[in-house]
JSON list of C-alpha atoms in Angstrom, two decimals:
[
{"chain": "A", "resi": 1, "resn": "UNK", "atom": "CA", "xyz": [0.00, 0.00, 0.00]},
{"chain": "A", "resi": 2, "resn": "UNK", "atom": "CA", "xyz": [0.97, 3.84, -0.65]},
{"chain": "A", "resi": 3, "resn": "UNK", "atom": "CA", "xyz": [2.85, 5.01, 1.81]},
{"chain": "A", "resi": 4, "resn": "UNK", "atom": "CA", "xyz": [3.96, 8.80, 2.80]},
{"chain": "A", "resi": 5, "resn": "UNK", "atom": "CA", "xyz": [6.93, 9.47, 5.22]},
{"chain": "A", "resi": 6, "resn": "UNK", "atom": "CA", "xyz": [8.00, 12.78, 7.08]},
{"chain": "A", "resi": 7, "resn": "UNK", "atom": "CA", "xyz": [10.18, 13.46, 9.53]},
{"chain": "A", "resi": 8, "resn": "UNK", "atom": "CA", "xyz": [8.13, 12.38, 13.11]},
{"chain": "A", "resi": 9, "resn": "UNK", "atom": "CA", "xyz": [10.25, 14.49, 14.87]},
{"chain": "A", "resi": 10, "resn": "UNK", "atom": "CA", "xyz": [10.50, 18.02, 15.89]},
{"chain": "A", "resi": 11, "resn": "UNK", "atom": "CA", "xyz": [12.60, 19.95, 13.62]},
{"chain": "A", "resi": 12, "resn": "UNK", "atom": "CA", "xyz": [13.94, 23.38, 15.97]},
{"chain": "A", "resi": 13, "resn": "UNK", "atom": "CA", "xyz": [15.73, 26.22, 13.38]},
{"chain": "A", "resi": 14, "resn": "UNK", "atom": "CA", "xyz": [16.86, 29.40, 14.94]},
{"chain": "A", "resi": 15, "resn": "UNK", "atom": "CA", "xyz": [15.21, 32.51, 13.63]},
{"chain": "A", "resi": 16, "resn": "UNK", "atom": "CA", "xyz": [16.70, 33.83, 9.66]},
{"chain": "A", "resi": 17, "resn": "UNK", "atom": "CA", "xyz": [17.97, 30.30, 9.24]},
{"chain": "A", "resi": 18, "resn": "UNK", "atom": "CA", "xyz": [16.57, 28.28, 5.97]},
{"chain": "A", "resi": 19, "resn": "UNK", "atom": "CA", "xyz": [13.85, 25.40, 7.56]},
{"chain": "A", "resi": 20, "resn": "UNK", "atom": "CA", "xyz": [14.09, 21.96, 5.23]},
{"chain": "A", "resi": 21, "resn": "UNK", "atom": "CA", "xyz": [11.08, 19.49, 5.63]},
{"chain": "A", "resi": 22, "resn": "UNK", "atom": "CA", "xyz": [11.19, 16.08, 3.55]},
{"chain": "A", "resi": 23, "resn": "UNK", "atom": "CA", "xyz": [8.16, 14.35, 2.23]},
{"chain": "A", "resi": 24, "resn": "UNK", "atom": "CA", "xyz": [9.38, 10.95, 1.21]},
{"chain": "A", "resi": 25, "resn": "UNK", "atom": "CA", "xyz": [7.09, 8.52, -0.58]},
{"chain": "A", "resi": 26, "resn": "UNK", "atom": "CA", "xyz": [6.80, 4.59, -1.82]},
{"chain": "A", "resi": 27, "resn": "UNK", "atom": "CA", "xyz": [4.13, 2.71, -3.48]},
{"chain": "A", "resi": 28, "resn": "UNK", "atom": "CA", "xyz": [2.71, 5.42, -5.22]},
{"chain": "A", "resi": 29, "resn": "UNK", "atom": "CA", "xyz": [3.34, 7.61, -8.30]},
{"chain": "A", "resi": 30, "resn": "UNK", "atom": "CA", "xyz": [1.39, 10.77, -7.39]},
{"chain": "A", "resi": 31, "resn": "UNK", "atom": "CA", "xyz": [1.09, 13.37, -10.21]},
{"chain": "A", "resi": 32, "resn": "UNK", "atom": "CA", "xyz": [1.07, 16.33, -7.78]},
{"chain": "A", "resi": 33, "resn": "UNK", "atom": "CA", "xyz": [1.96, 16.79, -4.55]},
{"chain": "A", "resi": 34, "resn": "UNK", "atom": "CA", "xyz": [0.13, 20.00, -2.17]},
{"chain": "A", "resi": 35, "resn": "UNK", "atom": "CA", "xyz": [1.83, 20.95, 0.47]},
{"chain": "A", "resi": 36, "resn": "UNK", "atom": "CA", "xyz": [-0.19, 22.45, 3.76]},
{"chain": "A", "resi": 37, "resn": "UNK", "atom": "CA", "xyz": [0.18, 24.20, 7.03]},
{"chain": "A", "resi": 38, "resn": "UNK", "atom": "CA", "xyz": [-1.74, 23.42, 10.07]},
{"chain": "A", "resi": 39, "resn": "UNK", "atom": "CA", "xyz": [-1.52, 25.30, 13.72]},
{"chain": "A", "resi": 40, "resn": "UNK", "atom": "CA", "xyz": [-2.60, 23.53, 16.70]},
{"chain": "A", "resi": 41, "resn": "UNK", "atom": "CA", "xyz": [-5.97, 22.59, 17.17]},
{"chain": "A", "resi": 42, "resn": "UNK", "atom": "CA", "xyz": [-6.61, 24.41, 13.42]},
{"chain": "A", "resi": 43, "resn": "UNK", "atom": "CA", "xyz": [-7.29, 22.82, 10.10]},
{"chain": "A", "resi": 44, "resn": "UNK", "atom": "CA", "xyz": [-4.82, 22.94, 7.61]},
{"chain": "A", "resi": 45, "resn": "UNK", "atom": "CA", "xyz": [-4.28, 25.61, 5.21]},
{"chain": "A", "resi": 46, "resn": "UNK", "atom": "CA", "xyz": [-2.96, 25.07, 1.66]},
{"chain": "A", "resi": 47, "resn": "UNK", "atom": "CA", "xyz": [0.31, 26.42, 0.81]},
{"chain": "A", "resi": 48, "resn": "UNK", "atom": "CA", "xyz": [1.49, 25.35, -2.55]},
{"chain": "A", "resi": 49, "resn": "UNK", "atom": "CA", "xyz": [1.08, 22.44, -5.36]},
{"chain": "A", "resi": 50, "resn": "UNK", "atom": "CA", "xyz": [4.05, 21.16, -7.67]},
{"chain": "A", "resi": 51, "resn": "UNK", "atom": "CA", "xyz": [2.95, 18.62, -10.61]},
{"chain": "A", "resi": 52, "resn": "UNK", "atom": "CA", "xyz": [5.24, 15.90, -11.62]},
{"chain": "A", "resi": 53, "resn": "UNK", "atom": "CA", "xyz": [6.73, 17.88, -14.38]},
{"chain": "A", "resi": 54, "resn": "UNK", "atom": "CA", "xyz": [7.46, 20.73, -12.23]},
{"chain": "A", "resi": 55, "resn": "UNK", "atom": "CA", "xyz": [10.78, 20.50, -10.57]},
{"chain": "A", "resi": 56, "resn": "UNK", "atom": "CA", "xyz": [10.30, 23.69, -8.24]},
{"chain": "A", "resi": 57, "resn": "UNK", "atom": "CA", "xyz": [7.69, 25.95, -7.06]},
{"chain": "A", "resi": 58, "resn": "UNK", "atom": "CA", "xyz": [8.46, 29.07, -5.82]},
{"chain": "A", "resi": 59, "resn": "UNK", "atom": "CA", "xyz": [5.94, 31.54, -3.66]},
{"chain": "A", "resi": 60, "resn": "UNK", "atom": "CA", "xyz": [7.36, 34.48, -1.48]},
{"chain": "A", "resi": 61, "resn": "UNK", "atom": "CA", "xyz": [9.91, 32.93, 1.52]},
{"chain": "A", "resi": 62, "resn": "UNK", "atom": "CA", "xyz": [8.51, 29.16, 0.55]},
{"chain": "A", "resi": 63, "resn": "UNK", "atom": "CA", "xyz": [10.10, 26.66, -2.56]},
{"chain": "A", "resi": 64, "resn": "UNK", "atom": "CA", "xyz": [9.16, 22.90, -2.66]},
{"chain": "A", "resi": 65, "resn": "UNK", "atom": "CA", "xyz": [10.67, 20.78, -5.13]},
{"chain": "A", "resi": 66, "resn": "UNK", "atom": "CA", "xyz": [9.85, 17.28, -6.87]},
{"chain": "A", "resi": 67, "resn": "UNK", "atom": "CA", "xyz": [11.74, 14.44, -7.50]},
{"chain": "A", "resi": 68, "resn": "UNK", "atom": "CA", "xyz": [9.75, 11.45, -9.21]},
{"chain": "A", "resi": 69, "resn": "UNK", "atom": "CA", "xyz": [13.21, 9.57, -9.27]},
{"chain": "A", "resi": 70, "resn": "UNK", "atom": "CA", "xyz": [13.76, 9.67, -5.78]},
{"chain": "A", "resi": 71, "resn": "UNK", "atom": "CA", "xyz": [10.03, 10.05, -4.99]},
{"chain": "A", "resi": 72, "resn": "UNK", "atom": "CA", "xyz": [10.72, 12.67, -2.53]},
{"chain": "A", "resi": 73, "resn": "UNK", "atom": "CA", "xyz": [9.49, 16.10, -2.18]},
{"chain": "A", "resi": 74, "resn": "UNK", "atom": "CA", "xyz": [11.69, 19.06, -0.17]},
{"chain": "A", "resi": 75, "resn": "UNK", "atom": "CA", "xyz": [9.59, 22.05, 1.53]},
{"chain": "A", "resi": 76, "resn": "UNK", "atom": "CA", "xyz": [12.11, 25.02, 2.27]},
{"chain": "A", "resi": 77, "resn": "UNK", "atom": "CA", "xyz": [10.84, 28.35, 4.49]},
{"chain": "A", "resi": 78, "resn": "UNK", "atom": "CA", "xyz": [14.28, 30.66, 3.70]},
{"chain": "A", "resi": 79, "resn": "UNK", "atom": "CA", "xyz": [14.74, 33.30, 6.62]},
{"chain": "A", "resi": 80, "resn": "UNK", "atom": "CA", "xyz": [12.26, 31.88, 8.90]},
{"chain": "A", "resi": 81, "resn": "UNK", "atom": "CA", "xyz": [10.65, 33.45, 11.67]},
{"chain": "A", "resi": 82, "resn": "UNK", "atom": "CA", "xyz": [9.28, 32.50, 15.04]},
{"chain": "A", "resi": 83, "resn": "UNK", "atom": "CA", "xyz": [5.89, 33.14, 12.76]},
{"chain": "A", "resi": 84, "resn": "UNK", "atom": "CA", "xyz": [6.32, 30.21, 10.71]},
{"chain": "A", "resi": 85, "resn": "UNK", "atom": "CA", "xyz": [6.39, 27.60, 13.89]},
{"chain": "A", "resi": 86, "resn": "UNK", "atom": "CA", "xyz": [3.70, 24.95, 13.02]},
{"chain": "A", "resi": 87, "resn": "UNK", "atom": "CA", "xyz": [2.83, 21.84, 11.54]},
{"chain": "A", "resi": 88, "resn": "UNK", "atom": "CA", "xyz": [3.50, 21.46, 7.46]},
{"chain": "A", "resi": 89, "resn": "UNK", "atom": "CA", "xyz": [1.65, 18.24, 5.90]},
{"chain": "A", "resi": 90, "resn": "UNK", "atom": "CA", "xyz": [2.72, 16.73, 2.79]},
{"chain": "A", "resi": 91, "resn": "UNK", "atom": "CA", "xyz": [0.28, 15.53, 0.45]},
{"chain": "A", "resi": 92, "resn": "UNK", "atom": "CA", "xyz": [0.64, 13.35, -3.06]},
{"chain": "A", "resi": 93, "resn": "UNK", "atom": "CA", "xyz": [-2.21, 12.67, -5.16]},
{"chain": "A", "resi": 94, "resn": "UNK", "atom": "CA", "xyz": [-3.30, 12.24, -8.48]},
{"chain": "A", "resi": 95, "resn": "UNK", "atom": "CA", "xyz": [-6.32, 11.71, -10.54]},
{"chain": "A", "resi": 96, "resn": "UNK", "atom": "CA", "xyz": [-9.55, 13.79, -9.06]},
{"chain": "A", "resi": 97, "resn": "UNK", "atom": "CA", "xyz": [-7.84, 15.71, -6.44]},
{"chain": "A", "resi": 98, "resn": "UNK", "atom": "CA", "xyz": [-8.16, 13.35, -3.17]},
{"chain": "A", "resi": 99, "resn": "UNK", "atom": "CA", "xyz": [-4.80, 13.70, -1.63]},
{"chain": "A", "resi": 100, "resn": "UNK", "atom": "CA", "xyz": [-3.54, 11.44, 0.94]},
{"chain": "A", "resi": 101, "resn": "UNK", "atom": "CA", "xyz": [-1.97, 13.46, 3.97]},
{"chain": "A", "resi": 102, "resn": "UNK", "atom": "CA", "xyz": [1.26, 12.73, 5.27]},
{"chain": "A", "resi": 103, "resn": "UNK", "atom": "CA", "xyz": [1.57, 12.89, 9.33]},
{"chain": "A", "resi": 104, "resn": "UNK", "atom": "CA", "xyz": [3.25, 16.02, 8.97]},
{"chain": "A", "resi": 105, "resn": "UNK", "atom": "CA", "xyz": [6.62, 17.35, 10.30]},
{"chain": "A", "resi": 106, "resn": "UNK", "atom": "CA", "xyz": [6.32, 20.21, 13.24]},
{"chain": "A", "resi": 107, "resn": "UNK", "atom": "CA", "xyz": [8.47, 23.15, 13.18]},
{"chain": "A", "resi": 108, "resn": "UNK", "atom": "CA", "xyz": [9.72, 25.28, 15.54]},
{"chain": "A", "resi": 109, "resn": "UNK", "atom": "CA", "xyz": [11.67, 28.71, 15.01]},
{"chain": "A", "resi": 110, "resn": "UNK", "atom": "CA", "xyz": [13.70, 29.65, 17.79]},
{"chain": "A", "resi": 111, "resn": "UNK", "atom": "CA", "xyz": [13.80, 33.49, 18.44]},
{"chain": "B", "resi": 1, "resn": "UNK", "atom": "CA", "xyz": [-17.56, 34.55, 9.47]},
{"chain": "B", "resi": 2, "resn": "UNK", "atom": "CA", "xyz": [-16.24, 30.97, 8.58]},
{"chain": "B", "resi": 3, "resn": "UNK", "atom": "CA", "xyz": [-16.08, 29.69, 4.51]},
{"chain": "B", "resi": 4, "resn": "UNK", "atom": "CA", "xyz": [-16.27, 26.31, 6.15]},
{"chain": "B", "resi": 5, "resn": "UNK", "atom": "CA", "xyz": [-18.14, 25.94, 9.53]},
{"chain": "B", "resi": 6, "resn": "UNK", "atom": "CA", "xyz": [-18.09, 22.79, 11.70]},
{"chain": "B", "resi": 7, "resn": "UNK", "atom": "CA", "xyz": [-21.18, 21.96, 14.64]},
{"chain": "B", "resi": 8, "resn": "UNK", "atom": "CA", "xyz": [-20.42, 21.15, 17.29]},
{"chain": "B", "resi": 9, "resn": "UNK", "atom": "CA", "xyz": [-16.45, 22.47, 17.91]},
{"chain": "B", "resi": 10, "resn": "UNK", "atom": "CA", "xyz": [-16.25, 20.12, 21.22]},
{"chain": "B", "resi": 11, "resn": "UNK", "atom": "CA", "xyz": [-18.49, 17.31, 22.18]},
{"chain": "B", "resi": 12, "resn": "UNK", "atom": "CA", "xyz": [-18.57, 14.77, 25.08]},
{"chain": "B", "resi": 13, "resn": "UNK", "atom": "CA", "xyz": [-20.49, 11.71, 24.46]},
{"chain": "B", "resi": 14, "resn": "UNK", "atom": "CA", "xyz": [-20.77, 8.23, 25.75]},
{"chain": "B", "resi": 15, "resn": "UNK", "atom": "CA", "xyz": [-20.01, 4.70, 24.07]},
{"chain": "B", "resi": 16, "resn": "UNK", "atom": "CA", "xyz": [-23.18, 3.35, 22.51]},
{"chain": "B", "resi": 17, "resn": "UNK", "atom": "CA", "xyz": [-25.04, 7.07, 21.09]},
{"chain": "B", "resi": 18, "resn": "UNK", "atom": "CA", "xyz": [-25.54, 8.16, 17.91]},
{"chain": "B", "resi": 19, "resn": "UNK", "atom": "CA", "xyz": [-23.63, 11.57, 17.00]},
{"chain": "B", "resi": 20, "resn": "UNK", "atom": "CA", "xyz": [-23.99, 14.01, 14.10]},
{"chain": "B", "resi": 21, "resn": "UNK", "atom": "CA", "xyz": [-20.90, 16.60, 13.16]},
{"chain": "B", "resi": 22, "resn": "UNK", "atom": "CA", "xyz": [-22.83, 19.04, 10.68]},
{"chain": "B", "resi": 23, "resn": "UNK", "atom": "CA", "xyz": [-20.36, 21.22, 7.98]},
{"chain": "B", "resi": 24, "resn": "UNK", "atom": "CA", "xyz": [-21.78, 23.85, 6.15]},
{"chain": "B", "resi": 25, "resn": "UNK", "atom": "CA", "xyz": [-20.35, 26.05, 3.48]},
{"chain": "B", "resi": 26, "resn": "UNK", "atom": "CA", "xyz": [-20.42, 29.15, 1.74]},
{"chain": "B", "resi": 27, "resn": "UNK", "atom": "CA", "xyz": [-17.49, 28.84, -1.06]},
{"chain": "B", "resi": 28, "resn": "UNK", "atom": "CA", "xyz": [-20.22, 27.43, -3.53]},
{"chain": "B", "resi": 29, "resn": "UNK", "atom": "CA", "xyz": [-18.48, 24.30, -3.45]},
{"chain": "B", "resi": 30, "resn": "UNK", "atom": "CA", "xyz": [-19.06, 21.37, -4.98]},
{"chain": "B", "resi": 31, "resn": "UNK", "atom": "CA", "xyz": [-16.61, 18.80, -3.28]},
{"chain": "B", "resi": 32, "resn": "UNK", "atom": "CA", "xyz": [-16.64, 17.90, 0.12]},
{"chain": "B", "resi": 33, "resn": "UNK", "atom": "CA", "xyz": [-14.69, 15.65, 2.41]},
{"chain": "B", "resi": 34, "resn": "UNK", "atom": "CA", "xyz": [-15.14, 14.30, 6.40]},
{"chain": "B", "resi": 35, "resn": "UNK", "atom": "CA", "xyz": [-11.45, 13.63, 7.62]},
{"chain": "B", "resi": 36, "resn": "UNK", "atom": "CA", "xyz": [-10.15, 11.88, 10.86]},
{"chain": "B", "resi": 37, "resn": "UNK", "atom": "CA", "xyz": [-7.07, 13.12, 12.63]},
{"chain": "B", "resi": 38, "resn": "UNK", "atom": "CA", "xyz": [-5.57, 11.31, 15.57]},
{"chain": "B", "resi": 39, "resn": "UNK", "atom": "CA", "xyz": [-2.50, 12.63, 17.59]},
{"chain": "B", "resi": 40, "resn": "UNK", "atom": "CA", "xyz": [0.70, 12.07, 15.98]},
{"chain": "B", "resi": 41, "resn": "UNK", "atom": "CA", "xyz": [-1.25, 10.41, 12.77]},
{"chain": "B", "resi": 42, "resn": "UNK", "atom": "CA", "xyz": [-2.03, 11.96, 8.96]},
{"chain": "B", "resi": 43, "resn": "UNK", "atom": "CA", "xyz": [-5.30, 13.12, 8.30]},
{"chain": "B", "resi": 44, "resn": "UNK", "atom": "CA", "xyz": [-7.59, 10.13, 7.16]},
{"chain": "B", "resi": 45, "resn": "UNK", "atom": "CA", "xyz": [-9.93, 10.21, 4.80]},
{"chain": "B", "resi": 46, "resn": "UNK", "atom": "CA", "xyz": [-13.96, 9.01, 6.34]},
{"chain": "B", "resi": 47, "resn": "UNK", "atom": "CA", "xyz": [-16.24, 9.72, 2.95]},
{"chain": "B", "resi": 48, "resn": "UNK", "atom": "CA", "xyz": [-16.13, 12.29, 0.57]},
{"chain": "B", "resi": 49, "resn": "UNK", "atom": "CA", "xyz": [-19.00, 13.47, -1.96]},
{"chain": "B", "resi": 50, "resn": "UNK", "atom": "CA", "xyz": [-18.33, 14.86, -5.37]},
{"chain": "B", "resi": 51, "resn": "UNK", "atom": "CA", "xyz": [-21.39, 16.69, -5.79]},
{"chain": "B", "resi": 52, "resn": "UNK", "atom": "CA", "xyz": [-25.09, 15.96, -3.80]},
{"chain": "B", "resi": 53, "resn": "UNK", "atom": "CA", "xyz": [-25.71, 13.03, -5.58]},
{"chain": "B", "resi": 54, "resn": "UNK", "atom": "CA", "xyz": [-22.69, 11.48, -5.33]},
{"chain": "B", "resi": 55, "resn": "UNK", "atom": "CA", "xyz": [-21.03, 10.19, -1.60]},
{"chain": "B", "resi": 56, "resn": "UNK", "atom": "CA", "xyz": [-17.59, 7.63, -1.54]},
{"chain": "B", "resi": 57, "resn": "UNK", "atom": "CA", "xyz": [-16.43, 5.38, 1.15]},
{"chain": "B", "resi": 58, "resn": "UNK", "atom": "CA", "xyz": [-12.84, 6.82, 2.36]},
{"chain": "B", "resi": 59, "resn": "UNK", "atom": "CA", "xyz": [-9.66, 4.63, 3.31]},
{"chain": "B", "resi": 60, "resn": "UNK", "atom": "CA", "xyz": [-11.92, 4.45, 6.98]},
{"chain": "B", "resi": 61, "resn": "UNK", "atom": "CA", "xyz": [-15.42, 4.54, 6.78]},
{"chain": "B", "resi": 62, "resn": "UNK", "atom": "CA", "xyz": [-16.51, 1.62, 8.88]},
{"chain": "B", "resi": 63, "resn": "UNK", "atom": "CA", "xyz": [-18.61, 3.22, 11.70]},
{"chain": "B", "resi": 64, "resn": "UNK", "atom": "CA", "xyz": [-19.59, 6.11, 10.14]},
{"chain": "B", "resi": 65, "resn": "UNK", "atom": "CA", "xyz": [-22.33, 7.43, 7.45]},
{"chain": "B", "resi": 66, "resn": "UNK", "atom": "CA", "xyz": [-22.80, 10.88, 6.01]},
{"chain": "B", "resi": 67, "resn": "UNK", "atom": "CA", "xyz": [-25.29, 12.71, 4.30]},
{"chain": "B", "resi": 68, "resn": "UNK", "atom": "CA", "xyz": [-24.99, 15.66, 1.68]},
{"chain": "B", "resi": 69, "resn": "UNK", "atom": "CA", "xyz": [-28.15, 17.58, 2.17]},
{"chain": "B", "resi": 70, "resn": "UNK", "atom": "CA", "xyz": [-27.64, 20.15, 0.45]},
{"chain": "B", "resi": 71, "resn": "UNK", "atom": "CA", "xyz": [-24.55, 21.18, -1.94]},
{"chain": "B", "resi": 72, "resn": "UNK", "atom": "CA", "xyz": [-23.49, 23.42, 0.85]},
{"chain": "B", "resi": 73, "resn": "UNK", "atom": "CA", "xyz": [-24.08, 20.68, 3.35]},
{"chain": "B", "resi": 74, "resn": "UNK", "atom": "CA", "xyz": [-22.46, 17.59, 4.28]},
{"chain": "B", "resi": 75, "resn": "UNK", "atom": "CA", "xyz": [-22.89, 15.65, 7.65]},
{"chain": "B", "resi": 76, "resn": "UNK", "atom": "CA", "xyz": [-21.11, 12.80, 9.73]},
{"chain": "B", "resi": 77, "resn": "UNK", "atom": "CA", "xyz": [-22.91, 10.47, 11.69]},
{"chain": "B", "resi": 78, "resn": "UNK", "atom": "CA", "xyz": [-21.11, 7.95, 13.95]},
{"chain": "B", "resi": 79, "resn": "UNK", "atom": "CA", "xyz": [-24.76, 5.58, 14.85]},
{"chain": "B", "resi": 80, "resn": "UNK", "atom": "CA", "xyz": [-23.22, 3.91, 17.86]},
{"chain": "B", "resi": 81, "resn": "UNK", "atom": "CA", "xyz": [-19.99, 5.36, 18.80]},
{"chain": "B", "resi": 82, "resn": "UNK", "atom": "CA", "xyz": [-17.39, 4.15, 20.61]},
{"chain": "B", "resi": 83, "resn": "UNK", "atom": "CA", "xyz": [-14.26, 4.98, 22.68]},
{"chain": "B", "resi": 84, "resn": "UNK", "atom": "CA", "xyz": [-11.83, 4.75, 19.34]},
{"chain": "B", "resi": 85, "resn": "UNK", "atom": "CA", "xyz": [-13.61, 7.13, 17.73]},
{"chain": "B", "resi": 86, "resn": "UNK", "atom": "CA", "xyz": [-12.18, 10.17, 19.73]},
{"chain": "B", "resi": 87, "resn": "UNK", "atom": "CA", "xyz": [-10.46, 12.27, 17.52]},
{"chain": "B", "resi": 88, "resn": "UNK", "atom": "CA", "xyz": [-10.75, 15.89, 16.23]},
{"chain": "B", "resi": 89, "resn": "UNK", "atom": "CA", "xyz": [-12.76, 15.44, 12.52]},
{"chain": "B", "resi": 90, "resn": "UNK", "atom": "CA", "xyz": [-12.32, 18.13, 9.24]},
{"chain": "B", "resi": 91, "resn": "UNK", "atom": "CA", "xyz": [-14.78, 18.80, 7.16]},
{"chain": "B", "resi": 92, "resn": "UNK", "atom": "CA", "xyz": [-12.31, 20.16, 3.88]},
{"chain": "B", "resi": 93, "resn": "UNK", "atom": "CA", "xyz": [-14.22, 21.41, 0.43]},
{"chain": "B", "resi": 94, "resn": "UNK", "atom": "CA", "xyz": [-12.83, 22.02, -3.05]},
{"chain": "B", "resi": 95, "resn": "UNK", "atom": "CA", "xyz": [-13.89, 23.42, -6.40]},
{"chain": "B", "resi": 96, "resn": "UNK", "atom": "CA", "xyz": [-13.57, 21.46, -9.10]},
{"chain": "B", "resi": 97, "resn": "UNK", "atom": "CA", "xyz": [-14.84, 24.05, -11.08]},
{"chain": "B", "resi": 98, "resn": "UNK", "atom": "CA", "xyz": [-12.32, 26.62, -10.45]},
{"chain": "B", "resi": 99, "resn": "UNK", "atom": "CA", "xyz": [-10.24, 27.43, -13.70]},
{"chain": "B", "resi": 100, "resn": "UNK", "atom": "CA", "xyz": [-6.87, 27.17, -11.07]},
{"chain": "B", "resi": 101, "resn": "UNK", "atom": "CA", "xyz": [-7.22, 23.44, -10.76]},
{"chain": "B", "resi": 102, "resn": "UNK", "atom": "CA", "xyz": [-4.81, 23.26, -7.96]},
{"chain": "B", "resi": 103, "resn": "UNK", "atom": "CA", "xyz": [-7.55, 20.82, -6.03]},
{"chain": "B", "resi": 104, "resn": "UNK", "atom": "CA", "xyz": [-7.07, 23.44, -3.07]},
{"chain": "B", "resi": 105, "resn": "UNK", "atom": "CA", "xyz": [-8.90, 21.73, 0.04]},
{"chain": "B", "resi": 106, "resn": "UNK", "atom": "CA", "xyz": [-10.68, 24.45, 2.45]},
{"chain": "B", "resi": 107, "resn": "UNK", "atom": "CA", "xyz": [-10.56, 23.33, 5.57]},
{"chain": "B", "resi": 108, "resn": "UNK", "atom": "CA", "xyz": [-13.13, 24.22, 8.59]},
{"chain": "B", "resi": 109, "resn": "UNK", "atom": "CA", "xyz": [-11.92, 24.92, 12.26]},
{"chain": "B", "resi": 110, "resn": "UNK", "atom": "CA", "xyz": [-12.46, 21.37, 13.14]},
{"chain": "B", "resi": 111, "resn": "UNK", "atom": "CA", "xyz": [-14.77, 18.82, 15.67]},
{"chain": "B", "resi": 112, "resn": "UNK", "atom": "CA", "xyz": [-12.89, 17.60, 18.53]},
{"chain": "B", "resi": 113, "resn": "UNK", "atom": "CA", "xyz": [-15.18, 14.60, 19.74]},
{"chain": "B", "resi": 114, "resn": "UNK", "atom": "CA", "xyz": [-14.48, 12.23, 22.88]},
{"chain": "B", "resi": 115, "resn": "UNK", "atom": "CA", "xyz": [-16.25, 9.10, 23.28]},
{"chain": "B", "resi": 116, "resn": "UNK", "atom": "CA", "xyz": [-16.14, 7.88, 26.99]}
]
């Protein structure tokens, strides 16, 4: 069965550094793969998509790219801030739009 | 006010009663999803409806039942629930109509449910 891996633990940054978050997957050849933030006790919010044929996405502080080869996608926050601290969830899909969520890695910006 | 509003945000209930989490919406949606999220675990998909009409079993839908009432409605009902059934359920929309085809899910604030 599909399976979606990120990083169970705690990643802690200090403040202006550049926060990477993996999204590794297996059994599965998604065609896109969204990309979400969620705050405690908050649904997530959508952040960005990247289709297989993109290799990066770009939007303000935020770039995720898209390896098919390695079946891996990379979610980077460049001069984070305290701000950004929260969960960010991973999810492939493909077809009509149902992703399936990853258990999402937590960040945590350090002042 | 809300684009995607969950009843009841906190609810209490015993092993063996019947429970309804109501989501309503006023993005003119025409997709809508019921989601499960446990500590430490993904987001799991319970059912999901295309369009009124139209309502699919999800990776866990044993023990629950929805109904799509309206397009801007879509309800959860757990008949007899029980003690692993406490989570915090999403209701999540998205517009397949929408010209940016991103397939964007809208999330509401979320139903934190404990069965005792």
């Amino acid at each position: 069965s599909q399976k979606i891996e990120q990083n169970s633990e705690a990643l802690n940054i200090q403040e202006g550094k550049t926060a990477t978050l993996t999204c590794n997957y297996t059994n599965y050849s998604p065609a896109y793969l969204q990309w979400y933030r969620q705050d405690p006790g908050r649904g997530p919010v959508f952040l960005l998509l990247i289709r297989e044929n993109e290799k990066e996405k770009r939007k303000e502080r935020l770039k995720v790219t898209f390896d098919t080869t390695l079946k891996q996608s990379l979610f980077h926050i460049t001069a984070s801030q305290p701000a950004d601290s929260a969960t960010y969830l991973c999810a492939p899909g493909r077809g009509s739009y149902i992703p399936t969520f990853g258990r999402g890695t937590s960040l945590i910006v350090h002042p | 006010d809300a684009d995607v509003t969950q009843t009841p945000r906190n609810r209490i209930t015993k092993t063996g009663k019947r429970i309804m989490l109501e989501c309503s919406q006023t993005k003119g949606h025409d997709r809508m999803y019921w989601y499960r999220q446990d500590p430490g675990l993904g987001l799991q998909l319970i059912y999901y409806s295309f369009d009124v009409k139209d309502i699919n079993k999800g990776e866990i839908s044993d023990g629950y039942s929805v109904s799509r009432q309206a397009q801007a409605k879509f309800s959860l009902s757990l008949e007899s629930a029980i003690p692993n059934q406490t989570a915090l359920y999403f209701c999540a929309t998205s517009d397949s109509t929408s010209g940016s085809n991103t397939g964007e899910l809208f999330f509401g604030e979320g139903s934190r449910l404990t069965v005792l």
